[in-house]
Amino acid sequence: MNVEWFYAQQHGDARGQLVSLEENKEIPFNIKRVYYIYDTLEGVRRGFHAHKELKQLLICIHGTCKVLLDDGYDKEIVSLDEPNKGIFIQSNIWREMYDFSPDAVLLVLASEIYDESDYIRDYEQFIRYVKGN
Ligand code: TYD
Protein backbone atom coordinates (compact mmCIF):
# COMPACT_ATOMS: atom_id res chain seq x y z
CA MET A 1 0.00 0.00 0.00
CA ASN A 2 1.16 3.52 -0.80
CA VAL A 3 1.65 4.56 2.82
CA GLU A 4 4.83 4.79 4.82
CA TRP A 5 5.76 5.22 8.46
CA PHE A 6 7.52 8.43 9.33
CA TYR A 7 9.80 8.83 12.36
CA ALA A 8 10.80 12.38 13.13
CA GLN A 9 14.21 13.14 14.52
CA GLN A 10 13.84 14.27 18.12
CA HIS A 11 16.11 17.07 19.26
CA GLY A 12 15.97 16.01 22.86
CA ASP A 13 18.05 17.36 25.71
CA ALA A 14 17.73 17.80 29.46
CA ARG A 15 14.84 20.25 28.88
CA GLY A 16 12.68 17.89 26.83
CA GLN A 17 11.94 17.19 23.17
CA LEU A 18 11.65 19.27 20.01
CA VAL A 19 10.68 18.10 16.52
CA SER A 20 11.17 20.22 13.41
CA LEU A 21 9.57 19.44 10.05
CA GLU A 22 10.65 21.27 6.90
CA GLU A 23 9.17 20.95 3.46
CA ASN A 24 11.27 18.99 0.97
CA LYS A 25 13.56 17.94 3.79
CA GLU A 26 11.90 15.75 6.41
CA ILE A 27 8.64 16.19 4.48
CA PRO A 28 8.90 15.03 0.84
CA PHE A 29 6.55 17.69 -0.56
CA ASN A 30 5.79 21.42 -0.38
CA ILE A 31 3.66 21.98 2.70
CA LYS A 32 0.79 24.09 1.41
CA ARG A 33 -1.57 23.52 4.34
CA VAL A 34 -1.54 22.51 7.99
CA TYR A 35 -4.62 21.55 9.96
CA TYR A 36 -5.31 19.74 13.19
CA ILE A 37 -8.20 17.83 14.67
CA TYR A 38 -8.85 17.94 18.43
CA ASP A 39 -11.65 17.78 21.02
CA THR A 40 -12.94 14.77 19.10
CA LEU A 41 -15.90 13.21 20.88
CA GLU A 42 -15.86 9.61 22.03
CA GLY A 43 -16.94 7.13 19.37
CA VAL A 44 -16.48 9.57 16.49
CA ARG A 45 -15.18 8.22 13.22
CA ARG A 46 -14.23 10.74 10.54
CA GLY A 47 -12.47 11.01 7.24
CA PHE A 48 -14.39 8.62 4.97
CA HIS A 49 -12.71 9.92 1.85
CA ALA A 50 -9.74 9.58 -0.50
CA HIS A 51 -7.87 12.21 -2.47
CA LYS A 52 -7.08 12.16 -6.16
CA GLU A 53 -3.81 14.14 -5.83
CA LEU A 54 -3.26 15.23 -2.23
CA LYS A 55 -0.46 13.76 -0.14
CA GLN A 56 -0.53 14.08 3.62
CA LEU A 57 1.49 13.32 6.72
CA LEU A 58 -0.57 12.54 9.81
CA ILE A 59 0.98 12.74 13.28
CA CYS A 60 -0.97 12.43 16.51
CA ILE A 61 1.15 14.98 18.39
CA HIS A 62 -0.81 14.44 21.61
CA GLY A 63 -2.91 11.48 22.68
CA THR A 64 -3.69 8.61 20.33
CA CYS A 65 -5.92 7.63 17.43
CA LYS A 66 -6.21 4.93 14.80
CA VAL A 67 -6.42 5.22 11.02
CA LEU A 68 -7.96 2.70 8.65
CA LEU A 69 -6.22 2.85 5.27
CA ASP A 70 -7.66 1.21 2.18
CA ASP A 71 -6.20 1.32 -1.36
CA GLY A 72 -9.15 -0.52 -2.88
CA TYR A 73 -7.35 -3.86 -2.67
CA ASP A 74 -5.99 -4.09 0.89
CA LYS A 75 -6.89 -2.54 4.22
CA GLU A 76 -4.46 -1.62 6.97
CA ILE A 77 -5.04 -0.19 10.44
CA VAL A 78 -2.33 1.94 12.01
CA SER A 79 -2.08 3.41 15.49
CA LEU A 80 -0.75 6.92 15.83
CA ASP A 81 0.46 7.05 19.39
CA GLU A 82 3.75 8.98 19.52
CA PRO A 83 4.38 12.69 18.83
CA ASN A 84 7.40 11.80 16.70
CA LYS A 85 5.73 9.06 14.67
CA GLY A 86 3.48 9.63 11.69
CA ILE A 87 2.12 8.08 8.55
CA PHE A 88 2.57 9.40 5.00
CA ILE A 89 -0.51 8.82 2.92
CA GLN A 90 -0.17 9.15 -0.84
CA SER A 91 -3.11 9.91 -3.12
CA ASN A 92 -5.87 7.38 -3.85
CA ILE A 93 -6.06 5.94 -0.33
CA TRP A 94 -9.37 5.81 1.50
CA ARG A 95 -8.95 6.81 5.17
CA GLU A 96 -11.05 6.70 8.31
CA MET A 97 -9.79 8.08 11.64
CA TYR A 98 -11.25 6.75 14.87
CA ASP A 99 -10.58 5.71 18.47
CA PHE A 100 -9.44 9.20 19.36
CA SER A 101 -8.36 9.56 22.96
CA PRO A 102 -10.03 12.60 24.58
CA ASP A 103 -6.70 14.46 24.57
CA ALA A 104 -5.83 13.57 20.95
CA VAL A 105 -4.48 16.28 18.65
CA LEU A 106 -4.08 14.96 15.12
CA LEU A 107 -1.76 17.17 13.08
CA VAL A 108 -1.95 16.97 9.29
CA LEU A 109 0.59 18.42 6.86
CA ALA A 110 -0.83 18.57 3.35
CA SER A 111 0.73 19.02 -0.08
CA GLU A 112 -2.15 21.13 -1.46
CA ILE A 113 -4.55 23.80 -0.32
CA TYR A 114 -8.10 22.73 0.51
CA ASP A 115 -9.89 21.71 -2.67
CA GLU A 116 -13.21 19.90 -2.44
CA SER A 117 -12.86 18.71 -6.07
CA ASP A 118 -9.85 16.59 -5.01
CA TYR A 119 -12.03 14.56 -2.62
CA ILE A 120 -13.71 11.24 -3.35
CA ARG A 121 -16.29 10.91 -0.59
CA ASP A 122 -18.23 7.94 -1.88
CA TYR A 123 -16.65 4.54 -1.24
CA GLU A 124 -18.14 2.84 -4.30
CA GLN A 125 -16.92 5.72 -6.48
CA PHE A 126 -13.46 5.37 -4.89
CA ILE A 127 -13.36 1.67 -5.79
CA ARG A 128 -14.38 2.45 -9.37
CA TYR A 129 -11.78 5.26 -9.52
CA VAL A 130 -8.82 3.12 -8.37
CA LYS A 131 -9.87 0.12 -10.42
CA GLY A 132 -10.27 2.27 -13.52
CA ASN A 133 -13.88 1.61 -14.43
P1 TYD B 1 -14.08 17.18 6.86
O1 TYD B 1 -13.62 17.01 5.45
O2 TYD B 1 -15.45 16.72 7.21
O3 TYD B 1 -13.03 16.51 7.85
P2 TYD B 1 -12.63 14.95 7.94
O4 TYD B 1 -12.45 14.47 6.56
O5 TYD B 1 -11.35 14.95 8.72
O6 TYD B 1 -13.70 14.22 8.66
O7 TYD B 1 -13.91 18.72 7.22
C1 TYD B 1 -14.68 19.36 8.22
C2 TYD B 1 -14.95 20.79 7.80
O8 TYD B 1 -13.74 21.53 7.72
C3 TYD B 1 -15.61 20.87 6.44
O9 TYD B 1 -16.60 21.88 6.53
C4 TYD B 1 -14.50 21.33 5.53
C5 TYD B 1 -13.59 22.11 6.44
N1 TYD B 1 -12.18 22.06 6.07
C6 TYD B 1 -11.54 23.20 5.65
O10 TYD B 1 -12.16 24.28 5.53
N2 TYD B 1 -10.22 23.15 5.34
C7 TYD B 1 -9.50 22.00 5.46
O11 TYD B 1 -8.29 22.01 5.18
C8 TYD B 1 -10.18 20.81 5.90
C9 TYD B 1 -9.42 19.51 6.02
C10 TYD B 1 -11.50 20.88 6.19
PDB file of C-alpha atoms in Angstrom, residues 11 21 23 29 39 42 45 47 58-59 64 66-67 69 71 80-82 88-89 105 108 117 120 124 126 129:
ATOM      1  CA  HIS A  11      16.110  17.072  19.259  1.00  0.00           C
ATOM      2  CA  LEU A  21       9.567  19.436  10.051  1.00  0.00           C
ATOM      3  CA  GLU A  23       9.168  20.953   3.456  1.00  0.00           C
ATOM      4  CA  PHE A  29       6.554  17.692  -0.561  1.00  0.00           C
ATOM      5  CA  ASP A  39     -11.654  17.781  21.024  1.00  0.00           C
ATOM      6  CA  GLU A  42     -15.856   9.612  22.034  1.00  0.00           C
ATOM      7  CA  ARG A  45     -15.179   8.221  13.225  1.00  0.00           C
ATOM      8  CA  GLY A  47     -12.474  11.007   7.239  1.00  0.00           C
ATOM      9  CA  LEU A  58      -0.569  12.538   9.809  1.00  0.00           C
ATOM     10  CA  ILE A  59       0.978  12.744  13.278  1.00  0.00           C
ATOM     11  CA  THR A  64      -3.693   8.615  20.330  1.00  0.00           C
ATOM     12  CA  LYS A  66      -6.208   4.931  14.803  1.00  0.00           C
ATOM     13  CA  VAL A  67      -6.423   5.223  11.025  1.00  0.00           C
ATOM     14  CA  LEU A  69      -6.217   2.847   5.268  1.00  0.00           C
ATOM     15  CA  ASP A  71      -6.204   1.323  -1.356  1.00  0.00           C
ATOM     16  CA  LEU A  80      -0.755   6.925  15.829  1.00  0.00           C
ATOM     17  CA  ASP A  81       0.462   7.048  19.394  1.00  0.00           C
ATOM     18  CA  GLU A  82       3.746   8.984  19.517  1.00  0.00           C
ATOM     19  CA  PHE A  88       2.570   9.396   5.002  1.00  0.00           C
ATOM     20  CA  ILE A  89      -0.510   8.820   2.917  1.00  0.00           C
ATOM     21  CA  VAL A 105      -4.479  16.279  18.655  1.00  0.00           C
ATOM     22  CA  VAL A 108      -1.946  16.974   9.290  1.00  0.00           C
ATOM     23  CA  SER A 117     -12.862  18.711  -6.069  1.00  0.00           C
ATOM     24  CA  ILE A 120     -13.709  11.242  -3.347  1.00  0.00           C
ATOM     25  CA  GLU A 124     -18.143   2.836  -4.300  1.00  0.00           C
ATOM     26  CA  PHE A 126     -13.463   5.368  -4.890  1.00  0.00           C
ATOM     27  CA  TYR A 129     -11.777   5.258  -9.522  1.00  0.00           C
TER      28      TYR A 129
END
